[in-house]
XYZ file of C-alpha atoms in Angstrom:
224
model
C 7.348 -7.327 11.208
C 8.467 -3.769 11.946
C 10.379 -4.769 14.700
C 12.585 -7.235 12.396
C 13.010 -4.398 9.807
C 14.492 -2.266 12.641
C 16.979 -5.164 13.392
C 18.134 -5.502 9.393
C 19.045 -1.781 9.290
C 19.992 -1.168 12.661
C 23.511 -0.379 11.867
C 22.722 2.112 8.681
C 19.662 3.636 10.691
C 17.837 3.738 7.231
C 14.912 2.758 5.492
C 15.200 -1.059 4.141
C 14.911 0.112 0.750
C 18.114 2.480 1.116
C 20.113 -0.648 2.814
C 19.062 -2.537 -0.362
C 20.550 -0.176 -2.479
C 23.774 0.269 -0.742
C 24.157 -3.634 -0.590
C 23.593 -3.606 -4.308
C 26.017 -1.113 -4.916
C 28.605 -2.955 -2.924
C 27.990 -6.289 -4.634
C 28.695 -3.967 -7.868
C 32.061 -2.576 -6.613
C 33.560 -6.299 -5.868
C 33.024 -6.504 -9.369
C 35.504 -4.640 -11.689
C 34.365 -5.773 -14.676
C 30.897 -4.515 -14.529
C 30.632 -0.918 -16.027
C 28.010 0.452 -13.078
C 30.740 -0.325 -10.690
C 33.206 1.720 -12.727
C 30.595 4.754 -13.244
C 28.447 6.034 -10.777
C 25.890 7.275 -13.332
C 25.683 4.228 -15.246
C 22.381 2.325 -15.212
C 22.301 -0.600 -13.032
C 20.648 -3.721 -14.664
C 17.695 -5.196 -12.867
C 17.917 -2.795 -9.563
C 16.725 -3.741 -6.458
C 14.999 -0.210 -5.925
C 13.645 2.019 -8.281
C 10.833 4.766 -8.557
C 7.600 2.960 -7.330
C 4.785 1.662 -9.596
C 2.498 0.507 -7.188
C 1.390 2.286 -3.601
C 0.372 -0.576 -1.482
C -2.468 0.567 0.944
C -2.870 -1.748 3.917
C -3.055 -1.634 7.542
C -0.825 -2.718 10.091
C -3.150 -5.161 11.679
C -2.596 -7.584 8.855
C -0.401 -10.338 9.246
C 2.849 -9.736 6.770
C 1.753 -12.493 4.864
C -1.316 -10.569 3.566
C 0.186 -7.634 1.880
C 3.558 -9.716 1.156
C 0.800 -12.274 -0.918
C -0.977 -9.341 -2.865
C 2.560 -7.610 -3.774
C 3.633 -11.381 -5.254
C 0.204 -11.436 -6.989
C 0.543 -7.986 -8.652
C 4.564 -8.508 -9.433
C 3.531 -11.846 -11.572
C 0.603 -9.984 -13.411
C 3.260 -7.047 -14.343
C 5.639 -9.619 -15.294
C 3.125 -11.705 -17.533
C 2.803 -8.118 -19.122
C 6.581 -7.461 -19.756
C 6.380 -4.823 -16.855
C 8.797 -4.850 -13.512
C 6.789 -3.952 -10.280
C 8.478 -2.058 -8.060
C 6.305 -1.115 -4.460
C 6.259 1.476 -2.237
C 5.353 -0.440 0.866
C 5.570 1.864 3.846
C 7.292 -0.699 6.048
C 10.291 -0.964 3.556
C 9.980 2.745 2.117
C 9.714 4.323 5.215
C 12.958 4.774 7.976
C 11.318 2.885 10.835
C 14.060 4.312 12.951
C 12.362 7.750 12.434
C 8.761 6.904 12.834
C 8.669 8.947 16.150
C 9.656 12.133 14.595
C 6.194 14.361 15.266
C 5.190 15.340 11.705
C 2.211 17.593 11.400
C -1.315 16.315 9.656
C -0.791 18.668 7.090
C 2.683 17.772 6.168
C 1.326 13.992 5.926
C -1.357 14.677 3.547
C 0.772 16.593 1.320
C 3.144 14.125 0.981
C 0.509 11.105 0.915
C -1.123 13.251 -2.004
C 2.006 13.962 -4.069
C 3.069 10.283 -3.540
C 0.318 8.804 -5.045
C -0.016 11.170 -7.995
C 3.972 10.388 -8.770
C 3.176 6.688 -8.699
C -0.129 6.592 -10.613
C -1.580 3.596 -8.812
C -2.872 2.925 -5.621
C -3.393 -0.970 -4.581
C -5.668 -1.523 -1.769
C -5.150 -4.906 0.287
C -8.494 -5.860 1.650
C -8.918 -8.410 4.435
C -10.978 -10.328 5.621
C -13.843 -9.537 2.546
C -16.648 -9.405 4.950
C -15.026 -6.654 6.887
C -11.661 -5.217 5.491
C -9.626 -3.795 8.210
C -8.052 -1.515 5.828
C -11.513 0.342 5.624
C -11.505 0.872 9.573
C -8.298 2.876 9.508
C -8.308 6.470 8.608
C -5.113 6.850 7.012
C -6.098 4.104 4.303
C -9.059 6.018 3.692
C -7.023 9.015 3.078
C -5.106 7.107 0.544
C -8.216 6.138 -1.155
C -9.488 9.778 -0.962
C -6.157 10.731 -2.368
C -6.327 8.126 -5.403
C -10.130 9.519 -6.174
C -9.475 13.317 -6.163
C -10.991 14.976 -9.434
C -7.848 16.671 -10.664
C -6.108 13.063 -10.415
C -8.652 11.762 -12.816
C -6.952 9.454 -15.301
C -3.633 9.591 -13.476
C -4.292 7.484 -10.586
C -5.489 4.237 -10.809
C -7.264 2.715 -7.725
C -6.901 -1.457 -7.866
C -8.612 -3.631 -4.794
C -7.163 -6.742 -4.098
C -8.056 -9.818 -2.047
C -5.781 -12.261 -0.703
C -6.483 -15.752 -2.601
C -8.399 -17.598 0.271
C -10.541 -14.559 0.728
C -11.288 -14.076 -2.985
C -12.301 -17.354 -3.168
C -14.822 -17.118 0.087
C -16.088 -14.015 -1.622
C -17.001 -15.852 -4.760
C -18.309 -18.741 -2.912
C -20.428 -16.103 -1.016
C -21.252 -14.619 -4.452
C -22.522 -17.684 -5.851
C -24.828 -18.392 -2.617
C -26.249 -15.073 -3.246
C -27.421 -15.880 -6.624
C -28.343 -19.627 -6.137
C -29.301 -19.366 -2.485
C -30.641 -15.810 -2.286
C -27.828 -15.203 0.346
C -27.515 -11.879 2.118
C -23.784 -12.119 2.954
C -22.349 -10.212 0.142
C -25.144 -7.437 0.064
C -24.897 -7.138 4.012
C -20.668 -6.681 3.368
C -21.193 -3.967 0.455
C -24.021 -1.950 2.472
C -21.665 -1.891 5.594
C -19.054 -0.222 3.841
C -18.792 3.340 5.802
C -15.516 5.315 5.583
C -16.382 7.762 8.142
C -16.243 5.159 10.777
C -12.445 4.919 9.972
C -10.203 5.043 13.210
C -6.910 6.628 13.697
C -4.623 6.686 16.961
C -4.565 10.655 16.859
C -7.786 12.238 17.062
C -6.806 15.203 14.894
C -5.945 12.836 11.947
C -9.398 11.224 12.222
C -11.113 14.645 11.957
C -8.909 15.782 9.202
C -9.340 12.712 7.145
C -13.281 12.790 8.126
C -13.403 16.659 6.856
C -11.369 15.607 3.635
C -14.007 12.739 3.056
C -16.844 14.725 3.372
C -15.233 17.188 1.016
C -14.634 14.631 -1.569
C -18.087 12.834 -0.729
C -18.706 10.304 1.444
C -21.261 8.354 -0.360
C -19.070 8.614 -3.552
C -16.280 7.113 -1.849
C -18.227 4.499 -0.528
C -20.057 3.747 -3.877
C -16.563 3.322 -5.647
C -15.458 0.995 -2.874
């Protein structure tokens, strides 16, 4: 789906979120009676893009439907509470035409930390429930560590999400564990080991493993 986003943004060579903002501004300019079109500093009603309220942590190994379903569920929950959800979703928020630019690991880690703190909530997409792919990717582990920093206590919230089908399968397994002495849930929980997560770049993996050890491997595994 990243290739699809690149095609959509080919002309502007920008992030999808920037294109959405540009398109909305163009729509407003076609409405001469709109105060937003007259004044560039006017507040845009129902903006398509705004400061993020939710940082979506996922792996590109997922089909697009997986994080999309989670975002729809979160948006509905927020709507029911009278709130508007805006997502930091890397496929939309990052310029996919610039991802080949080399950025050093330390800079990336600082960007993750500052982004997570500014947003205040990390929503971790987990699927399948028995062995979530996100927990096998080092940068997802980094995002989790960032949300669990001691200095971020009471400032960053970590929420775990399963797609509806996986949530049902998990609840069924829990019921079997209770009534039939099943071991699937216990095995899944005991199998969480963030140190085994992989990254495409060895230096990234080593950096994240060091950060995990500094935060406490057992603590992070236990929180998950």
